[in-house]
Coordinates of C-alpha atoms and ligand atoms in Angstrom, one line a residue:
Chain A
M236 CA -43.9 20.6 17.0
E237 CA -41.4 17.6 17.2
I238 CA -38.4 20.0 16.6
D239 CA -39.6 21.8 20.1
R240 CA -40.0 19.1 22.0
L241 CA -36.5 18.2 21.2
T242 CA -35.2 20.8 21.8
A243 CA -37.1 21.5 25.1
A244 CA -36.1 17.9 25.9
G245 CA -32.6 19.1 25.4
P246 CA -30.2 17.3 23.0
T247 CA -27.0 16.6 25.1
A248 CA -23.6 17.5 23.5
V249 CA -21.3 15.0 23.5
S250 CA -17.5 14.6 24.6
I251 CA -15.1 13.6 21.9
A252 CA -11.3 13.8 20.9
L253 CA -9.9 14.5 17.9
K254 CA -6.2 15.1 16.7
V255 CA -6.6 17.7 13.9
N256 CA -3.7 18.4 11.8
G257 CA -1.4 17.0 14.6
V258 CA -3.1 19.1 17.4
E259 CA -5.2 17.0 20.1
R260 CA -8.8 18.5 20.8
R261 CA -11.3 17.7 23.1
L262 CA -14.7 19.3 22.3
E263 CA -18.0 19.4 23.3
V264 CA -20.4 18.5 20.1
P265 CA -24.1 18.4 19.5
P266 CA -24.3 15.1 18.0
S267 CA -26.2 16.8 14.6
V268 CA -23.0 18.8 13.5
T269 CA -21.0 17.4 10.8
L270 CA -17.4 17.0 10.9
L271 CA -17.3 19.9 7.8
D272 CA -19.1 22.3 10.2
L273 CA -16.6 21.7 13.0
L274 CA -14.0 22.4 11.5
R275 CA -15.1 25.4 9.6
E276 CA -17.3 26.8 12.2
R277 CA -15.8 25.8 15.5
L278 CA -12.2 25.0 15.0
D279 CA -12.0 28.3 12.0
L280 CA -10.2 25.7 9.9
T281 CA -12.1 27.3 6.5
G282 CA -9.7 25.6 4.2
S283 CA -12.3 22.9 3.4
K284 CA -14.9 24.3 1.7
K285 CA -19.1 23.7 2.0
G286 CA -19.6 23.0 -2.1
C287 CA -23.2 21.5 -1.9
D288 CA -23.3 20.2 1.7
Q289 CA -24.9 16.2 0.1
G290 CA -22.0 14.5 -0.9
Q291 CA -22.6 15.5 -4.4
C292 CA -19.0 18.2 -5.2
G293 CA -15.9 17.3 -3.4
A294 CA -14.9 20.4 -2.4
C295 CA -15.0 19.1 1.4
T296 CA -12.2 16.3 1.2
V297 CA -10.7 15.7 4.0
L298 CA -8.7 12.8 5.2
V299 CA -9.7 10.8 8.1
N300 CA -7.1 8.1 9.6
G301 CA -5.6 8.6 5.9
R302 CA -8.6 8.2 4.1
R303 CA -10.2 10.4 1.9
V304 CA -14.1 11.1 3.1
N305 CA -16.7 14.0 2.2
A306 CA -16.4 15.7 5.7
C307 CA -20.1 17.3 4.6
L308 CA -21.6 13.7 5.4
Q309 CA -19.9 12.6 8.7
L310 CA -21.0 13.5 12.1
A311 CA -18.4 15.0 14.0
V312 CA -19.2 12.5 16.9
M313 CA -19.0 9.3 15.0
N314 CA -15.0 10.5 14.4
D315 CA -14.3 10.7 18.1
G316 CA -10.8 9.1 18.4
A317 CA -9.9 10.1 14.8
E318 CA -7.0 11.8 13.1
I319 CA -8.0 14.3 10.7
T320 CA -5.9 16.1 8.2
T321 CA -7.3 19.0 6.2
I322 CA -5.6 21.3 3.6
E323 CA -4.2 23.5 6.8
G324 CA -2.4 20.4 7.8
V325 CA -0.9 19.4 4.2
G326 CA 1.4 22.2 3.8
Q327 CA 2.3 25.6 4.6
P328 CA 3.5 28.5 2.7
G329 CA 7.2 28.0 2.1
A330 CA 6.6 24.6 2.9
L331 CA 4.1 23.3 0.5
H332 CA 3.3 19.7 -0.3
P333 CA 4.4 18.5 -3.5
L334 CA 1.0 18.1 -4.7
Q335 CA 0.5 21.9 -3.6
E336 CA 3.9 23.2 -5.4
A337 CA 2.4 21.1 -8.8
F338 CA -1.2 22.6 -9.1
I339 CA 0.7 26.4 -8.7
A340 CA 3.2 24.8 -11.9
H341 CA 0.4 23.3 -13.7
D342 CA -2.0 26.1 -13.1
A343 CA -4.7 23.8 -11.8
F344 CA -7.1 26.0 -11.0
Q345 CA -8.9 29.4 -11.6
C346 CA -11.1 30.3 -8.8
G347 CA -9.6 27.8 -6.3
Y348 CA -12.4 26.8 -4.8
C349 CA -12.3 23.0 -5.3
T350 CA -8.7 23.0 -4.8
P351 CA -8.5 21.9 -0.9
G352 CA -10.5 19.2 -1.8
Q353 CA -9.1 18.3 -5.2
I354 CA -5.6 17.8 -3.2
C355 CA -6.7 15.9 -0.2
S356 CA -8.5 13.9 -2.6
A357 CA -5.4 13.5 -4.7
I358 CA -3.0 12.7 -1.6
G359 CA -6.2 10.1 -0.4
M360 CA -5.8 8.3 -4.1
M361 CA -2.1 8.2 -3.7
N362 CA -2.4 6.4 -0.5
E363 CA -4.9 4.1 -1.7
G364 CA -2.5 3.5 -4.7
H365 CA -5.2 2.0 -7.2
A366 CA -4.6 4.6 -10.1
K367 CA -2.4 4.0 -12.6
T368 CA -3.1 5.4 -15.8
E369 CA -4.9 8.9 -17.1
A370 CA -8.1 7.2 -17.2
E371 CA -7.9 5.7 -13.9
I372 CA -6.9 9.0 -12.3
R373 CA -9.8 10.6 -13.4
E374 CA -12.4 8.2 -12.5
L375 CA -10.6 8.0 -9.3
M376 CA -11.1 11.7 -8.8
S377 CA -14.0 12.2 -10.4
G378 CA -15.5 12.4 -7.0
N379 CA -14.6 16.2 -7.2
L380 CA -15.8 18.6 -9.3
C381 CA -14.4 21.9 -10.7
R382 CA -17.0 24.1 -11.7
C383 CA -14.2 26.0 -13.4
G384 CA -13.1 23.2 -15.3
A385 CA -9.5 22.8 -14.3
Y386 CA -9.6 19.1 -15.0
G387 CA -7.0 18.8 -17.6
N388 CA -4.7 20.7 -15.8
I389 CA -5.1 18.6 -12.2
V390 CA -4.7 15.4 -13.8
D391 CA -1.4 16.9 -15.4
A392 CA -0.8 18.3 -11.8
I393 CA -1.4 14.6 -10.4
E394 CA 0.1 12.8 -12.6
D395 CA 3.6 15.0 -12.7
V396 CA 3.9 14.2 -8.6
M397 CA 2.6 10.6 -9.0
G398 CA 5.7 10.4 -11.9
R399 CA 8.2 11.8 -9.2
S400 CA 10.1 8.9 -7.7
A401 CA 11.2 11.3 -5.0
F402 CA 7.4 11.7 -3.7
K403 CA 7.3 7.5 -4.2
E404 CA 10.0 7.2 -2.1
A405 CA 9.1 9.7 0.7
A406 CA 5.5 7.7 0.8
E407 CA 6.9 4.6 1.4
Chain B
M179 CA -31.6 19.2 10.2
M180 CA -33.5 18.3 13.5
N181 CA -31.9 17.6 16.7
F182 CA -31.6 13.8 17.9
S183 CA -29.8 12.1 20.3
Y184 CA -27.0 9.7 20.0
T185 CA -26.1 6.0 21.2
R186 CA -22.6 4.4 20.2
A187 CA -23.2 0.6 20.4
E188 CA -21.0 -1.7 21.7
T189 CA -22.4 -4.9 20.7
V190 CA -25.0 -5.6 18.6
A191 CA -27.3 -7.0 20.9
E192 CA -27.3 -3.9 22.5
A193 CA -27.6 -2.2 19.1
I194 CA -30.3 -4.0 18.1
A195 CA -32.5 -3.6 21.4
A196 CA -31.7 0.1 21.2
V197 CA -33.6 0.7 17.9
A198 CA -36.0 -2.2 18.8
G199 CA -37.4 -0.5 21.7
D200 CA -37.6 2.9 20.2
P201 CA -39.9 3.5 17.2
A202 CA -38.5 7.0 16.2
A203 CA -34.6 5.4 16.5
R204 CA -32.4 4.6 13.5
F205 CA -29.0 3.1 13.0
I206 CA -26.5 4.8 11.6
A207 CA -23.1 3.4 9.4
G208 CA -21.4 5.3 7.3
G209 CA -24.2 8.0 7.6
T210 CA -23.9 8.9 3.6
N211 CA -27.4 8.2 2.9
L212 CA -29.0 9.0 6.4
V213 CA -27.1 11.9 6.9
D214 CA -28.2 13.7 3.6
L215 CA -31.5 12.8 4.1
M216 CA -31.6 14.4 7.8
K217 CA -30.2 17.0 6.2
Y218 CA -33.2 17.9 4.3
D219 CA -36.0 16.8 6.6
V220 CA -36.7 13.8 4.5
M221 CA -35.7 11.2 7.2
K222 CA -36.3 12.6 11.0
P223 CA -35.0 10.0 13.5
E224 CA -35.0 11.3 17.2
R225 CA -32.2 9.0 18.2
L226 CA -28.9 7.5 16.2
V227 CA -27.7 4.3 17.1
D228 CA -23.9 4.6 16.0
I229 CA -23.0 0.6 14.8
T230 CA -19.6 1.6 13.2
R231 CA -17.9 0.6 16.6
L232 CA -19.2 -3.3 15.8
P233 CA -17.1 -6.4 15.3
L234 CA -18.4 -6.6 11.8
R235 CA -16.0 -5.1 9.4
E236 CA -14.1 -8.5 8.6
I237 CA -14.2 -10.6 5.1
E238 CA -14.3 -14.4 5.6
A239 CA -14.1 -17.7 3.9
T240 CA -17.1 -19.6 4.4
D241 CA -17.0 -23.4 4.7
A242 CA -19.1 -23.3 1.2
G243 CA -16.0 -21.8 -0.2
G244 CA -17.8 -18.5 -0.4
L245 CA -17.3 -15.2 1.6
R246 CA -18.6 -14.0 4.2
I247 CA -18.6 -9.7 4.1
G248 CA -19.1 -8.5 7.6
A249 CA -22.3 -5.0 7.4
L250 CA -19.6 -2.9 8.2
V251 CA -17.1 -3.5 5.5
P252 CA -16.6 0.0 3.5
N253 CA -17.6 -0.2 -0.4
S254 CA -14.0 0.4 -1.2
D255 CA -12.7 -2.6 0.8
L256 CA -14.8 -5.0 -0.5
A257 CA -14.3 -3.9 -4.1
Y258 CA -10.4 -3.6 -3.8
D259 CA -10.3 -6.8 -1.6
A260 CA -7.8 -9.4 -3.8
R261 CA -10.3 -12.3 -3.1
V262 CA -13.4 -10.4 -4.6
Q263 CA -11.2 -9.5 -7.7
R264 CA -10.2 -12.5 -7.9
D265 CA -12.9 -14.5 -7.4
Y266 CA -16.1 -12.2 -7.9
P267 CA -14.7 -9.3 -10.4
L268 CA -18.6 -8.9 -11.2
L269 CA -19.1 -7.6 -7.6
A270 CA -15.8 -5.4 -7.4
S271 CA -16.8 -3.9 -11.1
A272 CA -20.4 -2.8 -10.1
I273 CA -19.2 -1.3 -6.6
L274 CA -16.6 1.0 -8.7
A275 CA -19.1 1.9 -10.7
G276 CA -21.0 3.6 -8.2
A277 CA -20.6 7.1 -6.5
S278 CA -17.0 8.7 -5.6
A279 CA -14.1 7.1 -4.0
Q280 CA -14.8 9.4 -1.2
L281 CA -18.0 7.9 -0.9
R282 CA -17.0 4.5 -1.2
N283 CA -14.3 4.8 1.9
A284 CA -17.1 5.9 4.1
A285 CA -20.3 3.9 2.8
T286 CA -20.6 0.2 4.0
T287 CA -22.1 -3.1 2.7
G288 CA -24.9 -2.8 5.1
G289 CA -25.7 0.7 4.4
N290 CA -25.7 0.1 0.7
L291 CA -28.2 -2.5 1.1
L292 CA -30.4 0.2 3.2
Q293 CA -30.1 3.1 1.0
R294 CA -32.9 4.9 0.1
T295 CA -34.6 6.2 -3.4
R296 CA -33.0 9.2 -5.3
C297 CA -36.6 9.8 -6.8
Y298 CA -36.3 14.0 -6.6
Y299 CA -40.2 14.0 -5.0
F300 CA -38.9 12.1 -2.2
Y301 CA -36.2 14.5 -1.5
D302 CA -38.6 17.6 -1.9
V303 CA -40.1 17.4 1.1
A304 CA -42.9 20.3 -0.2
T305 CA -44.2 17.3 -2.7
P306 CA -46.5 14.5 -2.3
C307 CA -44.8 11.4 -1.8
N308 CA -46.4 8.1 -0.9
K309 CA -42.9 6.8 0.3
R310 CA -42.0 9.6 2.9
E311 CA -45.8 10.4 3.9
P312 CA -48.1 7.4 3.3
G313 CA -51.4 8.6 1.7
S314 CA -49.9 11.6 0.2
G315 CA -49.8 10.8 -3.3
C316 CA -46.9 10.4 -5.9
A317 CA -46.0 13.3 -7.7
A318 CA -43.5 11.2 -9.8
K319 CA -46.0 9.7 -11.7
T320 CA -47.3 12.8 -13.3
G321 CA -43.7 14.8 -13.0
V322 CA -40.0 14.7 -13.7
N323 CA -39.7 11.0 -13.4
R324 CA -36.8 10.5 -15.7
V325 CA -35.2 8.5 -13.3
N326 CA -38.2 6.2 -12.0
A327 CA -38.9 2.6 -12.8
I328 CA -40.4 1.5 -15.4
L329 CA -41.2 -2.4 -14.0
G330 CA -42.7 -3.7 -10.7
T331 CA -44.2 0.1 -10.2
S332 CA -47.5 0.3 -8.2
E333 CA -50.4 2.8 -8.2
A334 CA -48.6 4.5 -5.0
C335 CA -44.9 4.3 -6.3
I336 CA -42.6 4.1 -9.0
A337 CA -39.5 4.7 -7.4
T338 CA -36.2 2.3 -8.1
H339 CA -33.6 1.1 -5.7
P340 CA -30.5 3.4 -6.5
S341 CA -27.5 0.8 -5.6
D342 CA -25.2 -0.9 -7.8
M343 CA -23.9 -3.5 -5.8
C344 CA -27.0 -4.8 -4.4
V345 CA -27.7 -5.2 -8.3
A346 CA -24.2 -7.8 -8.8
L347 CA -25.1 -9.2 -5.5
A348 CA -28.7 -9.9 -6.9
A349 CA -27.1 -11.8 -9.8
L350 CA -24.1 -13.6 -7.9
E351 CA -27.0 -15.0 -5.8
A352 CA -26.0 -13.8 -2.1
T353 CA -28.0 -14.3 0.7
V354 CA -27.8 -11.6 3.6
H355 CA -27.5 -12.3 7.4
V356 CA -30.1 -10.2 9.6
E357 CA -30.1 -10.2 13.6
G358 CA -32.9 -8.3 15.0
P359 CA -35.1 -8.9 18.3
N360 CA -36.5 -12.3 17.4
G361 CA -33.1 -13.6 16.7
P362 CA -31.2 -14.3 13.5
R363 CA -32.6 -15.1 10.1
V364 CA -30.8 -15.7 6.3
L365 CA -33.0 -13.9 3.5
P366 CA -32.2 -15.3 -0.2
F367 CA -30.9 -11.6 -2.0
A368 CA -34.2 -11.9 -4.3
E369 CA -36.2 -11.7 -1.0
F370 CA -34.6 -8.7 0.9
H371 CA -35.7 -5.7 -1.1
R372 CA -39.7 -5.8 -1.9
L373 CA -41.8 -4.2 -5.0
P374 CA -43.5 -1.1 -3.4
G375 CA -47.4 -2.6 -4.1
D376 CA -49.2 -0.5 -1.4
A377 CA -46.8 0.3 1.1
P378 CA -43.8 1.9 -0.8
Q379 CA -43.0 3.3 2.6
H380 CA -40.9 -0.1 3.0
D381 CA -38.1 -0.6 1.0
N382 CA -37.3 -4.0 2.0
T383 CA -37.8 -7.0 4.3
L384 CA -36.9 -6.1 7.3
A385 CA -38.5 -5.0 10.7
H386 CA -38.0 -2.1 12.6
G387 CA -35.0 -3.3 15.3
E388 CA -33.4 -5.7 12.8
M389 CA -29.8 -5.5 11.5
V390 CA -28.0 -6.6 8.3
V391 CA -24.9 -8.2 9.8
A392 CA -23.3 -9.6 6.9
V393 CA -24.0 -10.7 3.2
E394 CA -22.8 -13.9 1.8
L395 CA -21.5 -14.8 -1.5
P396 CA -21.6 -18.6 -2.6
A397 CA -18.8 -20.3 -3.9
P398 CA -17.6 -18.4 -7.0
R399 CA -18.8 -18.7 -10.3
F400 CA -19.0 -17.1 -13.8
G401 CA -15.0 -15.5 -12.9
R402 CA -14.4 -15.7 -17.0
N403 CA -17.7 -14.8 -18.5
H404 CA -19.5 -11.2 -16.9
T405 CA -20.0 -8.0 -17.1
Y406 CA -21.4 -5.0 -15.4
L407 CA -22.5 -2.2 -17.4
K408 CA -23.9 1.0 -16.2
L409 CA -25.5 3.8 -18.0
R410 CA -25.9 7.1 -17.0
D411 CA -26.1 11.1 -17.5
R412 CA -22.3 11.7 -17.2
L413 CA -19.6 9.0 -17.1
S414 CA -19.0 9.2 -13.4
Y415 CA -20.3 9.9 -10.2
A416 CA -23.5 9.8 -11.4
F417 CA -26.5 7.2 -10.4
A418 CA -28.0 4.3 -13.1
L419 CA -30.5 5.3 -15.6
V420 CA -30.4 1.5 -16.7
S421 CA -27.5 -1.1 -15.5
V422 CA -26.7 -4.7 -16.3
A423 CA -25.0 -7.2 -14.4
A424 CA -24.6 -10.2 -16.6
A425 CA -22.5 -13.8 -15.8
L426 CA -23.0 -16.5 -18.3
E427 CA -21.4 -19.8 -18.1
M428 CA -20.5 -21.0 -21.4
D429 CA -20.7 -24.3 -23.2
G430 CA -18.4 -24.1 -26.3
E431 CA -20.0 -21.3 -28.1
G432 CA -23.4 -22.1 -26.5
I433 CA -24.7 -20.9 -23.1
A434 CA -25.2 -23.3 -20.1
E435 CA -26.4 -20.9 -17.6
A436 CA -27.0 -16.9 -17.6
R437 CA -27.8 -14.9 -14.7
I438 CA -29.1 -11.6 -15.7
A439 CA -29.6 -8.4 -13.1
L440 CA -30.8 -5.2 -13.5
G441 CA -30.7 -1.6 -11.8
G442 CA -32.4 1.6 -12.1
V443 CA -35.4 0.0 -13.7
A444 CA -37.5 -1.1 -10.7
H445 CA -37.8 -0.8 -6.7
K446 CA -35.6 -3.6 -6.3
P447 CA -32.8 -5.2 -8.5
W448 CA -34.6 -6.6 -11.4
R449 CA -34.6 -10.0 -12.1
V450 CA -36.4 -12.7 -14.3
P451 CA -35.7 -16.4 -14.2
D452 CA -37.5 -17.1 -17.2
G453 CA -35.9 -14.9 -19.0
E454 CA -32.5 -16.2 -18.4
A455 CA -33.4 -19.8 -19.1
V456 CA -34.1 -18.8 -22.3
L457 CA -30.8 -18.6 -23.0
K458 CA -30.0 -22.0 -22.1
G459 CA -28.1 -23.5 -24.6
K460 CA -28.4 -21.4 -27.1
P461 CA -25.4 -19.7 -28.9
A462 CA -24.0 -16.4 -27.6
T463 CA -25.6 -14.3 -30.7
P464 CA -27.5 -11.1 -30.8
D465 CA -30.8 -13.0 -31.6
S466 CA -30.8 -14.9 -28.2
F467 CA -29.8 -11.8 -26.3
G468 CA -32.4 -9.8 -27.8
A469 CA -35.3 -13.1 -26.9
A470 CA -34.0 -12.8 -23.1
A471 CA -34.1 -9.0 -22.9
D472 CA -37.8 -9.4 -24.2
V473 CA -38.8 -11.5 -21.5
I474 CA -37.2 -9.7 -18.8
L475 CA -38.9 -6.3 -20.0
A476 CA -42.0 -8.0 -20.4
G477 CA -45.1 -5.5 -19.5
A478 CA -42.6 -2.4 -18.9
K479 CA -44.4 0.9 -18.8
G480 CA -43.4 4.3 -18.9
Y481 CA -44.5 7.1 -17.2
G482 CA -43.7 9.9 -19.9
G483 CA -40.3 10.8 -18.8
N484 CA -38.6 7.5 -18.4
D485 CA -40.2 5.9 -21.7
F486 CA -36.7 6.0 -23.1
K487 CA -35.8 3.7 -20.4
I488 CA -37.3 0.2 -22.2
E489 CA -35.7 0.4 -25.3
L490 CA -32.4 1.8 -23.5
A491 CA -32.7 -1.4 -20.9
R492 CA -33.3 -4.1 -23.8
R493 CA -30.3 -2.9 -25.5
A494 CA -27.9 -3.0 -22.5
I495 CA -28.8 -6.2 -22.0
V496 CA -28.0 -7.1 -25.5
R497 CA -24.3 -5.2 -25.2
A498 CA -23.6 -6.6 -22.1
L499 CA -24.3 -10.2 -22.7
A500 CA -22.4 -10.2 -25.6
Q501 CA -19.6 -8.3 -23.6
A502 CA -20.1 -11.5 -20.8
A503 CA -20.3 -14.1 -24.1
A504 CA -17.1 -12.5 -25.2
G505 CA -15.4 -12.9 -21.9
E506 CA -14.4 -8.5 -22.3
P507 CA -16.3 -6.9 -19.0
Q508 CA -16.6 -3.3 -19.2
V509 CA -14.1 -1.5 -17.6
Q510 CA -15.0 1.0 -15.3
S511 CA -12.3 3.4 -15.7
D512 CA -12.1 3.6 -19.3
K513 CA -15.7 4.5 -20.4
T514 CA -15.8 3.3 -23.7
V515 CA -18.5 1.0 -24.3
N516 CA -17.5 -2.2 -26.5
Ligands
FAD637 C1 -23.6 12.0 -4.1 C2 -24.2 10.7 -3.8 C3 -23.7 10.0 -5.5 C4 -24.0 8.4 -5.0 N1 -24.0 7.4 -5.7 C5 -24.0 6.3 -6.1 C6 -24.0 5.4 -6.8 O1 -23.9 5.6 -8.1 N2 -24.3 4.1 -6.8 C7 -24.7 3.4 -5.7 O2 -24.8 2.1 -5.4 N3 -24.4 4.4 -4.1 C8 -24.7 5.8 -4.7 N4 -24.7 6.4 -3.9 C9 -25.1 6.0 -2.2 C10 -24.0 5.0 -1.6 O3 -23.8 4.0 -2.0 C11 -24.8 4.8 0.0 O4 -25.4 6.0 0.5 C12 -24.0 3.8 0.7 O5 -24.0 2.6 0.4 C13 -24.7 4.1 2.3 O6 -24.0 3.4 3.2 P1 -23.4 4.1 4.5 O7 -22.8 3.0 5.3 O8 -23.4 5.0 4.4 O9 -25.2 3.8 5.1 P2 -26.0 4.5 6.3 O10 -26.0 6.2 5.6 O11 -25.3 5.2 7.3 O12 -27.1 4.9 6.3 C14 -28.5 4.1 5.2 C15 -29.6 3.5 5.9 O13 -29.2 1.9 6.4 C16 -29.6 1.8 7.9 N5 -28.4 1.1 8.1 C17 -27.4 1.2 7.6 N6 -26.7 -0.1 8.0 C18 -27.5 -0.8 8.5 C19 -27.6 -2.5 8.9 N7 -26.3 -3.0 9.5 N8 -28.0 -3.0 8.9 C20 -29.3 -2.1 9.2 N9 -29.5 -1.0 8.9 C21 -28.6 -0.6 8.4 C22 -29.6 3.0 8.4 O14 -30.3 3.1 9.6 C23 -30.2 4.1 7.2 O15 -31.6 3.9 7.0 C24 -24.5 7.9 -3.5 C25 -24.2 8.6 -2.8 C26 -24.1 9.9 -2.7 C27 -24.0 10.9 -1.6
SF4_638 S1 -42.5 7.6 -7.3 FE1 -42.2 6.7 -5.0 S2 -40.6 8.0 -3.9 FE2 -41.3 9.2 -6.2 S3 -42.8 10.4 -5.6 FE3 -43.8 8.4 -6.0 S4 -44.3 7.7 -4.1 FE4 -42.5 9.3 -3.7
FES639 S1 -19.7 20.1 0.5 FE1 -19.2 17.9 0.8 S2 -19.3 16.9 -1.3 FE2 -20.1 18.6 -1.4
FES640 S1 -11.0 25.9 -9.4 FE1 -12.8 26.5 -9.7 S2 -14.2 25.4 -8.5 FE2 -12.0 24.2 -8.8

C-alpha cells in the first residue's frame, strides 16, 4: 500500500552532473538509483560488476574523486558534481594501465568477474599510500573477494607495480 | 528498494528541521548501512535528507587538549589522521579492524555510531523481529544466534551493536555532541547507545530529528598500553564475534587504571567499571586479568548458538590485557594473535 501511494505521488527525478571517465554528463536520476546501476544500466559501463549489491564483495569498486568506494552502496544523486573513474577509464586495449598489464603477466584472474573491482581498488590503495608490506596489501585489499581464489597472483601483480619506480614517479 | 524523495541540506538547522518535521524522514551520510537496509526493505524512509554537504568534516584540537571530530569525517580519514595515529592509536586500530578500505572511505563518524545490528533476522523481513517490527517477536532467541548478544539482553531482543570504532570510543570515554529541534546537548559515550529492554526498536537515546554533529575525545591517555583485539569468522572484512578494547595506565609492574570495553557481545559497547576496578593496584598477571574478566562477564547468558562467546570473551579479555600490559597492541594487518 505504501509503495502504491509513493508511486502515485511520483518521486521526482533529480538533475545531477557527473564526470565519468573524463566525460561530463548531465542526468535526470530518481533518488533510489545506485551509482552502480546508473553506470551499468544507463551509461552502459558494464565493467563494474554487481556481485552482491550489499557492500560485501568489492566487485563494484570504482574511484569517486580518486577514492575507492563500493558503487552499489552509493546513491547516484548524492554524487552530484563528482568525478567517477571506472575500469573503462583506467586503460584501453593498446594503452593498458600498468596494473592491467601486471594482472595479465601474473595470471591474476580466472573468470575475471572480480578483476575490474580488484584493479580499481588497487589504484585506490596506491593513492592512499598506506600499504608497504605484503601483509598490508592483503589486509587493505580484503574488501575485494575473488571466488576463483586468485589472491596469491593478485598480490604479486600489485606488488610488482608498486615496486616499479616508473609507476611511483608517474604517480607523483 | 521503495521510492523516496530526496533533499540535500545546506545547513545543520535545515537538515534537523526537515527530519524533525517528518516522522518518515531520515538523515543519510555515507549510506553504507542505510542504503543496504533500504534495499532489503528493512528500513523504509519516505524521505532522505542528505547531510554530506554540511560543514562537519574537520578534526579540531579542543581547549581541553583533545580532539573534536566532525560527524562527516570518513572512518578512513579519522584512522589515518596523524594526531589520531599518534595520540589515540587504540581508536585508529579499532577503525582499521572494521569493514573494508572501500567502506571506511565512504562511512562517516556519525553513521558509524548509528549503524544498525547485523542480526540475521533483522535483515530477513519474512521473520519476526521486535527491532524491525515492534511486537512481532524475536526469531533469533530460538534461531541461528551465533552472532547475537550474551550480555544485557532482554526478553524482546538479543541483538548486538556491530561497530568496532564505538568500542574504542567507549573505552576512551568520548562524548557525543548532538543538535536537535530542542537545541544542543552533549552525551557521555556510555549514554549514547542503550540496552534493548522492551523497546529494541531504539538503538540509542537520540530523539527523531536529532543529529550527531561531532564526537569529542578527551586529552590523550593510554598511548602505550592499549590494544584492540577482534575475533571473527575470517581474518578480515567480517564483523566481530567478540572484540576487546583494552587500555591500561601502568605503575611500574602494577596497574594504576584500566579501561576495558567489549564489542560483539551486547546491544552497546560493554563496559563494567567494577570489573576495571578489580585491576587497580594489581600486578599485570593472568590471574588479575581473569578476575577482572569474571566480573565483566558476570550474568552472561548464551542462547545456544552463541554459548561459545562466553568463554571466548573471557579468553579475549585476558589476552587483550596481556597485550596492553606488554605494550604490544594487536597488529591489524598481520593477524597472528600474540
Ligand atoms: C559488508 C560490510 C561490512 C562491514 N563491516 C564492519 C565491521 O567489521 N565493523 C564495523 O564497525 N562496521 C562495519 N560495517 C559497517 C560500517 O561501519 C557502517 O555501515 C558505517 O559506519 C555507517 O556509516 P555511514 O556514514 O555510511 O552511515 P549511513 O548509512 O549514511 O547512516 C546510518 C544511519 O545513521 C544515521 N545517521 C548518519 N549520520 C548521522 C548523523 N550525523 N546524525 C544522526 N544520524 C545519522 C542515518 O539516518 C542511518 O540511520 C560494515 C558494513 C558493510 C556493508
Ligand atoms: S535479536 Fe533483536 S534484532 Fe534479532 S530478531 Fe530478535 S528482536 Fe530482531
Ligand atoms: S556489488 Fe558492491 S560490494 Fe558487492
Ligand atoms: S577471477 Fe573469478 S572471481 Fe576473481
